[in-house]
Coordinates of C-alpha atoms and ligand atoms in Angstrom, one line a residue:
X25 CA 0.9 -8.6 19.1
X26 CA 3.8 -7.6 16.7
X27 CA 6.3 -9.6 18.7
X28 CA 4.1 -12.7 18.5
X29 CA 3.5 -13.3 14.7
X30 CA 6.0 -14.7 12.4
X31 CA 6.6 -13.6 8.8
X32 CA 5.0 -16.0 6.2
X33 CA 7.1 -18.3 4.1
X34 CA 8.3 -17.0 0.5
X35 CA 6.8 -18.3 -2.6
X36 CA 7.6 -17.6 -6.4
X37 CA 5.2 -15.2 -8.3
X38 CA 5.1 -13.8 -11.8
X39 CA 5.5 -9.9 -11.9
X40 CA 2.1 -9.6 -13.2
X41 CA 0.9 -10.9 -9.9
X42 CA 3.2 -9.6 -7.3
X43 CA 1.8 -6.0 -6.8
X44 CA 1.3 -5.5 -3.0
X45 CA 3.6 -8.4 -1.9
X46 CA 6.8 -8.0 -0.2
X47 CA 10.0 -9.1 -1.6
X48 CA 11.7 -12.2 0.0
X49 CA 15.0 -11.9 -1.8
X50 CA 17.6 -9.4 -2.8
X51 CA 17.4 -8.2 -6.1
X52 CA 20.7 -7.5 -8.1
X53 CA 21.1 -6.2 -11.6
X54 CA 22.4 -8.8 -14.0
X55 CA 22.7 -5.9 -16.8
X56 CA 23.3 -2.2 -17.0
X57 CA 20.2 0.1 -17.4
X58 CA 20.3 1.6 -19.9
X59 CA 22.3 -1.2 -21.7
X60 CA 23.8 1.4 -24.2
X61 CA 24.5 5.1 -24.6
X62 CA 21.3 6.6 -26.1
X63 CA 19.5 9.7 -27.1
X64 CA 17.3 11.5 -24.7
X65 CA 15.8 13.6 -27.5
X66 CA 14.6 13.5 -30.9
X67 CA 17.3 15.4 -32.8
X68 CA 20.7 15.2 -34.2
X69 CA 24.0 13.4 -32.8
X70 CA 26.8 15.6 -33.0
X71 CA 30.5 16.2 -32.1
X72 CA 29.9 18.9 -29.3
X73 CA 32.9 20.9 -30.4
X74 CA 31.6 21.5 -33.8
X75 CA 28.6 23.1 -32.3
X76 CA 30.4 25.2 -29.8
X77 CA 29.6 28.6 -30.9
X78 CA 26.1 27.8 -32.6
X79 CA 23.4 30.4 -32.0
X80 CA 20.7 32.0 -33.9
X81 CA 23.0 34.7 -35.3
X82 CA 25.8 32.2 -35.9
X83 CA 24.2 28.8 -36.9
X84 CA 26.5 25.8 -37.9
X85 CA 25.7 23.5 -40.7
X86 CA 26.7 19.9 -40.8
X87 CA 26.5 17.0 -43.1
X88 CA 23.7 14.2 -42.1
X89 CA 25.1 10.9 -42.7
X90 CA 22.3 8.6 -41.4
X91 CA 19.1 8.5 -39.5
X92 CA 19.1 6.2 -36.5
X93 CA 15.7 5.0 -35.1
X94 CA 15.1 3.6 -31.7
X95 CA 15.8 -0.2 -31.7
X96 CA 18.6 -0.2 -34.5
X97 CA 22.3 0.1 -34.2
X98 CA 24.1 2.8 -36.2
X99 CA 25.8 2.0 -39.2
X100 CA 28.4 5.0 -39.4
X101 CA 30.7 6.8 -37.4
X102 CA 30.4 10.5 -36.8
X103 CA 33.4 12.4 -37.9
X104 CA 34.0 16.2 -37.4
X105 CA 31.6 18.2 -39.5
X106 CA 29.0 15.4 -39.8
X107 CA 25.8 14.6 -37.8
X108 CA 23.2 11.7 -37.4
X109 CA 19.5 12.2 -37.3
X110 CA 18.6 10.5 -34.0
X111 CA 15.4 9.5 -32.2
X112 CA 14.7 9.3 -28.6
X113 CA 16.2 6.0 -27.0
X114 CA 18.1 5.1 -30.4
X115 CA 21.5 4.2 -29.8
X116 CA 24.3 6.9 -30.0
X117 CA 26.7 6.5 -32.9
X118 CA 30.5 6.3 -32.3
X119 CA 32.3 9.5 -32.5
X120 CA 29.1 11.7 -31.5
X121 CA 29.1 12.8 -27.9
X122 CA 26.0 15.3 -27.8
X123 CA 22.5 15.6 -29.2
X124 CA 21.1 18.9 -30.4
X125 CA 17.4 18.8 -30.0
X126 CA 15.3 18.8 -33.2
X127 CA 13.3 22.0 -32.3
X128 CA 16.5 24.4 -32.6
X129 CA 17.4 22.8 -36.0
X130 CA 16.6 23.0 -39.8
X131 CA 16.9 20.1 -42.1
X132 CA 16.9 20.1 -45.7
X133 CA 17.5 16.1 -46.1
X134 CA 21.4 16.6 -46.6
X135 CA 22.5 19.3 -44.3
X136 CA 21.3 20.3 -40.9
X137 CA 21.5 23.9 -39.5
X138 CA 22.0 24.2 -35.8
X139 CA 21.1 27.5 -34.1
X140 CA 22.0 26.3 -30.6
X141 CA 25.2 25.1 -28.8
X142 CA 25.5 21.9 -26.9
X143 CA 27.8 20.7 -24.3
X144 CA 29.5 17.4 -24.4
X145 CA 27.2 14.8 -23.0
X146 CA 24.1 16.8 -23.4
X147 CA 20.9 15.1 -24.1
X148 CA 22.8 11.6 -23.9
X149 CA 21.6 9.0 -21.3
X150 CA 24.8 6.8 -20.5
X151 CA 25.0 3.1 -20.2
X152 CA 24.4 2.0 -16.6
X153 CA 23.3 5.5 -15.5
X154 CA 20.3 4.1 -13.8
X155 CA 21.6 0.8 -12.6
X156 CA 24.7 -0.9 -13.1
X157 CA 25.2 -4.6 -13.4
X158 CA 26.1 -6.1 -9.9
X159 CA 24.2 -3.4 -8.0
X160 CA 21.8 -4.3 -5.2
X161 CA 18.6 -2.7 -6.6
X162 CA 15.9 -3.7 -4.1
X163 CA 16.3 -5.3 -0.9
X164 CA 14.3 -8.3 0.7
X165 CA 11.6 -6.5 2.5
X166 CA 10.6 -4.2 0.0
X167 CA 7.2 -3.5 -1.0
X168 CA 6.4 -4.2 -4.5
X169 CA 4.3 -1.3 -5.9
X170 CA 4.1 -0.5 -9.6
X171 CA 7.5 1.0 -10.1
X172 CA 9.1 -2.0 -8.6
X173 CA 6.9 -4.2 -11.0
X174 CA 8.3 -1.9 -13.7
X175 CA 12.0 -2.2 -12.4
X176 CA 11.8 -6.1 -12.2
X177 CA 10.8 -6.3 -15.7
X178 CA 13.7 -3.8 -16.8
X179 CA 16.1 -6.2 -15.0
X180 CA 14.7 -9.1 -16.9
X181 CA 13.1 -10.7 -14.0
X182 CA 9.8 -12.3 -15.0
X183 CA 9.5 -14.2 -11.2
X184 CA 10.3 -13.1 -8.0
X185 CA 10.4 -14.6 -4.3
X186 CA 7.8 -12.9 -2.4
X187 CA 6.1 -13.7 1.1
X188 CA 2.8 -15.4 0.9
X189 CA -0.3 -13.4 1.6
X190 CA -1.8 -14.4 4.9
X191 CA -5.1 -16.6 4.6
X192 CA -7.2 -15.6 7.3
X193 CA -10.4 -17.3 8.4
X194 CA -13.3 -15.0 9.6
X195 CA -16.3 -16.1 11.9
X196 CA -19.4 -14.2 13.1
X197 CA -20.7 -15.1 16.5
X198 CA -24.3 -14.5 17.6
X199 CA -27.7 -15.9 17.7
X200 CA -29.1 -12.6 16.6
X201 CA -27.2 -12.6 13.2
X202 CA -29.3 -13.3 10.2
X203 CA -27.7 -14.2 6.8
X204 CA -28.3 -11.8 3.9
X205 CA -31.4 -12.5 2.0
X206 CA -33.3 -14.2 5.0
X207 CA -36.2 -12.0 6.5
X208 CA -35.6 -10.5 9.7
X209 CA -37.4 -12.1 12.7
X210 CA -38.2 -10.1 15.9
X211 CA -34.7 -9.5 17.8
X212 CA -32.6 -10.4 14.8
X213 CA -30.0 -8.0 12.9
X214 CA -27.9 -8.5 9.7
X215 CA -24.5 -9.9 9.9
X216 CA -22.4 -6.9 8.8
X217 CA -19.1 -7.6 10.5
X218 CA -18.1 -10.5 8.5
X219 CA -18.2 -8.8 5.4
X220 CA -16.5 -5.8 6.7
X221 CA -13.6 -7.8 8.0
X222 CA -13.2 -9.9 4.7
X223 CA -13.1 -6.5 2.9
X224 CA -10.7 -4.9 5.3
X225 CA -8.6 -8.2 4.9
X226 CA -8.8 -7.9 1.1
X227 CA -7.6 -4.0 1.5
X228 CA -4.7 -5.3 3.5
X229 CA -3.5 -7.7 0.9
X230 CA -4.7 -10.9 2.8
X231 CA -7.0 -13.9 1.6
X232 CA -10.0 -14.1 3.6
X233 CA -11.8 -17.4 4.2
X234 CA -15.4 -16.9 5.1
X235 CA -16.5 -19.4 7.8
X236 CA -19.9 -18.1 7.9
X237 CA -21.9 -17.6 11.4
X238 CA -21.5 -19.3 14.7
X239 CA -24.3 -19.6 17.2
X240 CA -23.9 -18.6 20.5
X241 CA -23.3 -22.4 21.3
X242 CA -20.1 -23.9 22.7
X243 CA -19.9 -26.8 20.6
X244 CA -20.7 -25.2 17.3
X245 CA -18.4 -22.2 17.9
X246 CA -15.6 -24.6 18.8
X247 CA -16.1 -26.7 15.7
X248 CA -16.1 -23.5 13.3
X249 CA -13.0 -22.0 15.2
X250 CA -11.1 -25.2 14.9
X251 CA -12.1 -25.6 11.2
X252 CA -11.0 -22.0 10.3
X253 CA -7.7 -22.3 12.1
X254 CA -7.1 -25.6 10.4
X255 CA -7.6 -23.9 6.9
X256 CA -5.8 -20.5 7.4
X257 CA -2.8 -18.6 8.9
X258 CA -4.8 -16.9 11.4
X259 CA -8.4 -16.5 12.7
X260 CA -10.4 -13.5 13.5
X261 CA -13.6 -14.0 15.3
X262 CA -16.4 -11.3 15.8
X263 CA -18.5 -10.6 18.9
X264 CA -18.8 -12.6 22.1
X265 CA -15.6 -11.3 23.8
X266 CA -17.3 -9.1 26.4
X267 CA -18.9 -9.9 29.7
X268 CA -22.4 -11.0 28.5
X269 CA -23.9 -14.1 29.6
X270 CA -24.0 -15.7 26.2
X271 CA -20.4 -14.6 25.2
X272 CA -19.3 -18.3 24.5
X273 CA -16.2 -17.1 22.6
X274 CA -14.1 -16.6 25.6
X275 CA -14.3 -20.1 27.1
X276 CA -13.9 -21.6 23.4
X277 CA -10.8 -19.5 22.5
X278 CA -9.3 -20.4 26.0
X279 CA -9.5 -24.0 25.1
X280 CA -8.1 -23.5 21.7
X281 CA -4.8 -22.0 22.9
X282 CA -3.2 -19.1 24.8
X283 CA -5.5 -16.5 24.7
X284 CA -5.5 -13.3 26.8
X285 CA -8.7 -11.2 27.2
X286 CA -8.2 -7.4 27.0
X287 CA -9.8 -4.3 27.8
X288 CA -8.1 -1.7 25.7
X289 CA -8.4 2.0 27.1
X290 CA -9.7 3.0 23.6
X291 CA -13.1 3.9 22.5
X292 CA -14.5 2.3 20.4
X293 CA -13.2 -1.1 20.9
X294 CA -12.8 -1.8 24.6
X295 CA -13.2 -5.6 24.8
X296 CA -10.8 -7.6 22.5
X297 CA -9.2 -11.1 22.7
X298 CA -5.9 -12.0 21.2
X299 CA -3.6 -15.0 21.3
X300 CA -1.8 -17.9 19.8
X301 CA -3.2 -21.5 18.9
X302 CA -1.1 -23.9 17.1
X303 CA 1.4 -21.1 16.3
X304 CA -1.4 -19.1 14.5
X305 CA -2.7 -15.8 15.8
X306 CA -6.2 -15.5 16.7
X307 CA -7.8 -12.0 17.0
X308 CA -10.9 -11.8 18.9
X309 CA -12.9 -8.7 17.7
X310 CA -15.7 -6.8 19.6
X311 CA -19.1 -7.2 18.2
X312 CA -20.2 -3.8 17.8
X313 CA -19.7 -2.9 14.1
X314 CA -17.6 0.3 14.7
X315 CA -15.6 -1.5 17.1
X316 CA -14.9 -4.2 15.0
X317 CA -13.7 -2.1 12.0
X318 CA -11.7 0.2 14.1
X319 CA -9.8 -2.6 16.1
X320 CA -9.0 -4.4 13.0
X321 CA -7.3 -1.1 11.5
X322 CA -5.3 -0.3 14.6
X323 CA -4.4 -3.8 15.8
X324 CA -5.2 -6.5 13.4
X325 CA -3.9 -4.9 10.2
X326 CA -0.5 -4.0 11.4
X327 CA -0.2 -7.7 12.7
X328 CA -1.0 -9.1 9.4
X329 CA 1.0 -6.8 7.5
X330 CA 3.8 -8.0 9.6
X331 CA 3.1 -11.4 8.7
X332 CA 2.9 -10.5 5.0
X333 CA 6.6 -9.2 5.4
X334 CA 6.2 -5.5 5.6
X335 CA 8.9 -3.8 7.6
X336 CA 6.4 -0.7 8.3
X337 CA 3.0 -1.9 9.1
X338 CA 1.5 1.4 10.4
X339 CA -0.3 4.1 8.5
X340 CA 1.4 7.5 8.7
X341 CA -0.2 10.0 11.1
X342 CA -0.3 13.8 10.8
X343 CA -1.7 16.9 12.7
X344 CA -5.1 18.2 12.0
X345 CA -6.7 21.3 13.0
X346 CA -10.0 20.9 14.7
X347 CA -13.2 22.5 13.1
X348 CA -15.3 22.0 16.4
X349 CA -14.9 21.8 20.2
X350 CA -14.6 18.4 21.8
X351 CA -14.5 17.2 25.3
X352 CA -13.5 13.7 26.1
X353 CA -14.5 13.0 29.7
X354 CA -13.7 9.4 29.4
X355 CA -10.6 7.6 30.7
X356 CA -10.3 6.1 27.4
X357 CA -8.6 7.4 24.1
X358 CA -11.3 8.2 21.5
X359 CA -10.8 7.4 17.9
X360 CA -13.3 9.7 16.4
X361 CA -14.5 9.0 12.8
X362 CA -14.0 12.3 11.0
X363 CA -13.9 14.1 7.7
X364 CA -10.6 15.4 7.0
X365 CA -9.9 17.8 4.2
X366 CA -6.9 20.0 3.2
X367 CA -7.8 23.9 3.7
X368 CA -5.4 26.7 3.3
X369 CA -2.5 24.4 3.5
X370 CA -3.4 22.4 6.5
X371 CA -5.4 19.4 7.3
X372 CA -8.7 20.2 9.1
X373 CA -11.0 17.9 10.7
X374 CA -14.7 17.6 11.8
X375 CA -16.2 14.6 13.3
X376 CA -19.3 12.6 11.4
X377 CA -21.9 13.3 14.0
X378 CA -23.2 10.4 16.6
X379 CA -20.1 8.4 17.4
X380 CA -21.9 5.4 19.2
X381 CA -19.9 2.2 18.5
X382 CA -23.1 0.6 16.8
X383 CA -23.4 3.5 14.4
X384 CA -21.7 2.1 11.4
X385 CA -22.7 5.0 9.1
X386 CA -20.3 7.2 11.3
X387 CA -17.6 5.2 9.4
X388 CA -19.3 5.5 6.0
X389 CA -19.1 9.3 6.1
X390 CA -15.5 9.2 7.5
X391 CA -12.3 9.4 5.7
X392 CA -10.1 9.3 8.7
X393 CA -9.8 9.2 12.7
X394 CA -8.9 11.9 15.0
X395 CA -7.1 10.7 18.3
X396 CA -8.6 12.3 21.3
X397 CA -6.7 11.4 24.4
X398 CA -8.4 10.7 27.9
X399 CA -9.9 13.7 30.0
X400 CA -9.0 16.5 27.7
X401 CA -11.0 19.4 26.4
X402 CA -10.3 20.8 23.0
X403 CA -11.2 23.9 21.1
X404 CA -12.1 24.5 17.5
X405 CA -8.5 25.4 16.2
X406 CA -6.5 23.1 18.6
X407 CA -4.4 20.6 16.9
X408 CA -4.9 16.9 17.1
X409 CA -3.2 13.7 15.9
X410 CA -5.1 12.2 12.7
X411 CA -5.0 9.1 10.3
X412 CA -6.6 8.5 7.1
X413 CA -8.8 5.3 6.3
X414 CA -7.2 3.7 3.4
X415 CA -5.8 6.5 1.3
X416 CA -8.3 9.2 2.8
X417 CA -10.6 9.0 -0.3
X418 CA -14.1 8.1 0.4
Ligands
AMP519 P1 -21.2 -8.8 21.5 O1 -20.0 -8.6 21.9 O2 -21.4 -10.4 20.7 O3 -22.1 -8.9 22.7 O4 -21.9 -8.0 20.3 C1 -22.0 -6.5 20.7 C2 -23.0 -6.1 19.7 O5 -22.4 -6.1 18.4 C3 -24.5 -6.6 19.7 O6 -25.2 -5.4 19.6 C4 -24.3 -7.5 18.7 O7 -25.8 -7.6 18.1 C5 -23.7 -6.7 17.6 N1 -23.0 -7.6 16.7 C6 -22.2 -8.8 16.9 N2 -21.8 -9.3 15.8 C7 -22.2 -8.6 14.7 C8 -22.0 -8.7 13.2 N3 -21.2 -9.8 12.9 N4 -22.6 -7.8 12.6 C9 -23.3 -6.7 13.4 N5 -23.5 -6.5 14.4 C10 -23.0 -7.5 15.2
MG520 MG1 -22.7 -11.8 20.8

């Protein structure tokens, strides 16, 4: 799937509006940061040699010639025997080469008494020590987190080129699905998948386009799928990809493009469809609510993140210690919904109870998965592979 999707085109965005986007250009520094030598402390700018032997027992006194606030240039040069009162971030005066912090000084308005020595360069932040003009600061492909937004501002960049967020059309299928607000007739259920998928899209930084519900009718399904594809960069369908008599999604998708129907040896989430139509990916998610959310998380999300320009679309995995015995008699890998918590320096996991692929509540209780390979018996205390859902809070 990752090999078949392409990275979306770049667009310009303001830096207040680019969080979570991926850079589509290299960012070079056009100026030094910081732009001038400045004080890292509130204190006194001095010539370090003057203060060489200063201590509580042998303090040194210097004449204070001015006070320099952040945002203003110093007026005077510091000569031997002199000092300037200086604030954090204020420009270092010529002649001074260190700052003594205020906490070890006594100032009477004219003279300052210094009770601690400093070395040359101490408490001074030098021009370009963070970034030098001409440096490559962030490369194309970098995810823009708050610190990157802050860095762009300090480089005087109000706009940057980023990859467009993928727009993704979402369609639920099934005669049993009832829109929210309508009374449930016999045999009907609520359409939950569409809302879950739209939320997962938002969380992944994509733009969902809600295409509503398609009945189990070929013509209606084809019309809505085509409409969705025309309006978006990708299409997600829910349900109808299994072997049931009314699973019309399979024949409709086959008409739209190169679609493969898969059975993946995983639980939940066995039946899936994936393919390309008009150069756009189509993800056919299973109808069972847990399967839908899990397949999105493990398959669809990485593909969409790649489209959005991310260089690493996978969530990190880690080892967790089981708090219960688990037997997987199945031939499929089991992604068990779990509560994962840190205890005595290790991650520990216990499952959220009944794990049927229709039991959405198993995901509501969970903050992660544990991965149980086929045919294994594990005991409490054994280690398994684990992964958080989102940032593991929930
Ligand atoms: P299907 O793959 O269409 O046979 O659906 C499998 C199961 O998931 C059935 O129990 C459906 O009723 C259920 N299902 C399908 N679509 C949705 C949906 N959008 N929301 C909640 N449950 C669904
Ligand atoms: Mg169905």
